[in-house]
Amino acid sequence: MMNWIEVLGVVAACCTTVSFLPQAIKTIREKDTSAISAAMYTLFTTGTLLWFLYGVFVQNFPIMLANAVTCLLASIILFYKFRYK
């Protein structure tokens, strides 16, 4: 059974992860990344990858799951940024 701190972490992870869906969907549909900063998405993607690894090392499933999904979505946006200049 999860305590309130774990529930808080899961809810926070869901909010931050789901927040990337609209941008990823819009980017995939429109292939327009002109308003997106490549430097910001590169740093952000790197950060989520590092958070994922941190979650692996401390064996924290919400951190691992949220950052794996967020890293995937941010990587898709970053891929489109470089693919469709």
PDB file of C-alpha atoms in Angstrom:
ATOM      1  CA  MET A   1       0.000   0.000   0.000  1.00  0.00           C
ATOM      2  CA  MET A   2       1.328   3.428  -0.954  1.00  0.00           C
ATOM      3  CA  ASN A   3       1.653   6.183   1.609  1.00  0.00           C
ATOM      4  CA  TRP A   4       0.660   9.759   0.880  1.00  0.00           C
ATOM      5  CA  ILE A   5       4.203  10.743  -0.118  1.00  0.00           C
ATOM      6  CA  GLU A   6       4.322   8.036  -2.800  1.00  0.00           C
ATOM      7  CA  VAL A   7       0.855   9.066  -4.029  1.00  0.00           C
ATOM      8  CA  LEU A   8       2.091  12.653  -4.221  1.00  0.00           C
ATOM      9  CA  GLY A   9       5.069  11.501  -6.301  1.00  0.00           C
ATOM     10  CA  VAL A  10       2.900   9.468  -8.659  1.00  0.00           C
ATOM     11  CA  VAL A  11       0.450  12.347  -9.174  1.00  0.00           C
ATOM     12  CA  ALA A  12       3.325  14.797  -9.779  1.00  0.00           C
ATOM     13  CA  ALA A  13       4.927  12.373 -12.240  1.00  0.00           C
ATOM     14  CA  CYS A  14       1.654  11.952 -14.127  1.00  0.00           C
ATOM     15  CA  CYS A  15       1.110  15.708 -14.366  1.00  0.00           C
ATOM     16  CA  THR A  16       4.573  16.508 -15.696  1.00  0.00           C
ATOM     17  CA  THR A  17       4.610  13.557 -18.081  1.00  0.00           C
ATOM     18  CA  VAL A  18       1.140  14.148 -19.522  1.00  0.00           C
ATOM     19  CA  SER A  19       1.955  17.830 -19.999  1.00  0.00           C
ATOM     20  CA  PHE A  20       4.269  16.867 -22.871  1.00  0.00           C
ATOM     21  CA  LEU A  21       1.617  14.999 -24.843  1.00  0.00           C
ATOM     22  CA  PRO A  22      -0.021  18.064 -26.453  1.00  0.00           C
ATOM     23  CA  GLN A  23       3.344  19.408 -27.661  1.00  0.00           C
ATOM     24  CA  ALA A  24       4.463  16.019 -28.966  1.00  0.00           C
ATOM     25  CA  ILE A  25       1.164  15.446 -30.801  1.00  0.00           C
ATOM     26  CA  LYS A  26       1.206  18.972 -32.285  1.00  0.00           C
ATOM     27  CA  THR A  27       4.829  18.590 -33.387  1.00  0.00           C
ATOM     28  CA  ILE A  28       4.215  15.201 -35.003  1.00  0.00           C
ATOM     29  CA  ARG A  29       1.084  16.402 -36.818  1.00  0.00           C
ATOM     30  CA  GLU A  30       2.364  19.765 -38.021  1.00  0.00           C
ATOM     31  CA  LYS A  31       6.109  19.046 -38.265  1.00  0.00           C
ATOM     32  CA  ASP A  32       6.631  22.678 -37.249  1.00  0.00           C
ATOM     33  CA  THR A  33       9.317  23.188 -34.640  1.00  0.00           C
ATOM     34  CA  SER A  34      10.237  26.779 -35.461  1.00  0.00           C
ATOM     35  CA  ALA A  35       9.126  28.067 -32.041  1.00  0.00           C
ATOM     36  CA  ILE A  36      10.938  25.325 -30.115  1.00  0.00           C
ATOM     37  CA  SER A  37      14.400  25.885 -28.657  1.00  0.00           C
ATOM     38  CA  ALA A  38      16.819  23.105 -29.611  1.00  0.00           C
ATOM     39  CA  ALA A  39      19.097  23.999 -26.688  1.00  0.00           C
ATOM     40  CA  MET A  40      16.236  23.824 -24.189  1.00  0.00           C
ATOM     41  CA  TYR A  41      14.977  20.462 -25.470  1.00  0.00           C
ATOM     42  CA  THR A  42      18.501  19.050 -25.577  1.00  0.00           C
ATOM     43  CA  LEU A  43      19.078  20.042 -21.953  1.00  0.00           C
ATOM     44  CA  PHE A  44      15.618  18.892 -20.913  1.00  0.00           C
ATOM     45  CA  THR A  45      15.959  15.513 -22.624  1.00  0.00           C
ATOM     46  CA  THR A  46      19.365  15.017 -21.024  1.00  0.00           C
ATOM     47  CA  GLY A  47      17.912  15.970 -17.654  1.00  0.00           C
ATOM     48  CA  THR A  48      15.035  13.505 -17.917  1.00  0.00           C
ATOM     49  CA  LEU A  49      17.463  10.771 -18.948  1.00  0.00           C
ATOM     50  CA  LEU A  50      19.590  11.528 -15.894  1.00  0.00           C
ATOM     51  CA  TRP A  51      16.496  11.552 -13.654  1.00  0.00           C
ATOM     52  CA  PHE A  52      15.535   8.171 -15.104  1.00  0.00           C
ATOM     53  CA  LEU A  53      18.983   6.810 -14.251  1.00  0.00           C
ATOM     54  CA  TYR A  54      18.706   8.289 -10.766  1.00  0.00           C
ATOM     55  CA  GLY A  55      15.376   6.480 -10.351  1.00  0.00           C
ATOM     56  CA  VAL A  56      17.017   3.234 -11.430  1.00  0.00           C
ATOM     57  CA  PHE A  57      19.834   3.644  -8.902  1.00  0.00           C
ATOM     58  CA  VAL A  58      17.508   4.481  -6.001  1.00  0.00           C
ATOM     59  CA  GLN A  59      14.930   1.952  -7.247  1.00  0.00           C
ATOM     60  CA  ASN A  60      12.092   4.461  -7.356  1.00  0.00           C
ATOM     61  CA  PHE A  61       9.495   3.287  -9.863  1.00  0.00           C
ATOM     62  CA  PRO A  62       7.517   6.576 -10.185  1.00  0.00           C
ATOM     63  CA  ILE A  63      10.717   8.477 -10.997  1.00  0.00           C
ATOM     64  CA  MET A  64      11.810   5.817 -13.486  1.00  0.00           C
ATOM     65  CA  LEU A  65       8.453   5.577 -15.251  1.00  0.00           C
ATOM     66  CA  ALA A  66       7.712   9.288 -15.429  1.00  0.00           C
ATOM     67  CA  ASN A  67      11.140  10.206 -16.709  1.00  0.00           C
ATOM     68  CA  ALA A  68      11.302   7.339 -19.198  1.00  0.00           C
ATOM     69  CA  VAL A  69       8.025   8.452 -20.784  1.00  0.00           C
ATOM     70  CA  THR A  70       8.898  12.164 -20.587  1.00  0.00           C
ATOM     71  CA  CYS A  71      12.336  11.494 -22.074  1.00  0.00           C
ATOM     72  CA  LEU A  72      10.726   9.576 -24.940  1.00  0.00           C
ATOM     73  CA  LEU A  73       8.262  12.395 -25.676  1.00  0.00           C
ATOM     74  CA  ALA A  74      10.961  15.081 -25.416  1.00  0.00           C
ATOM     75  CA  SER A  75      13.245  12.986 -27.661  1.00  0.00           C
ATOM     76  CA  ILE A  76      10.509  12.797 -30.309  1.00  0.00           C
ATOM     77  CA  ILE A  77      10.113  16.578 -30.229  1.00  0.00           C
ATOM     78  CA  LEU A  78      13.894  17.028 -30.367  1.00  0.00           C
ATOM     79  CA  PHE A  79      14.143  14.582 -33.281  1.00  0.00           C
ATOM     80  CA  TYR A  80      11.540  16.566 -35.198  1.00  0.00           C
ATOM     81  CA  LYS A  81      13.379  19.801 -34.350  1.00  0.00           C
ATOM     82  CA  PHE A  82      16.517  18.569 -36.074  1.00  0.00           C
ATOM     83  CA  ARG A  83      14.735  16.639 -38.836  1.00  0.00           C
ATOM     84  CA  TYR A  84      12.412  19.443 -39.975  1.00  0.00           C
ATOM     85  CA  LYS A  85      14.503  22.613 -39.668  1.00  0.00           C
TER      86      LYS A  85
END
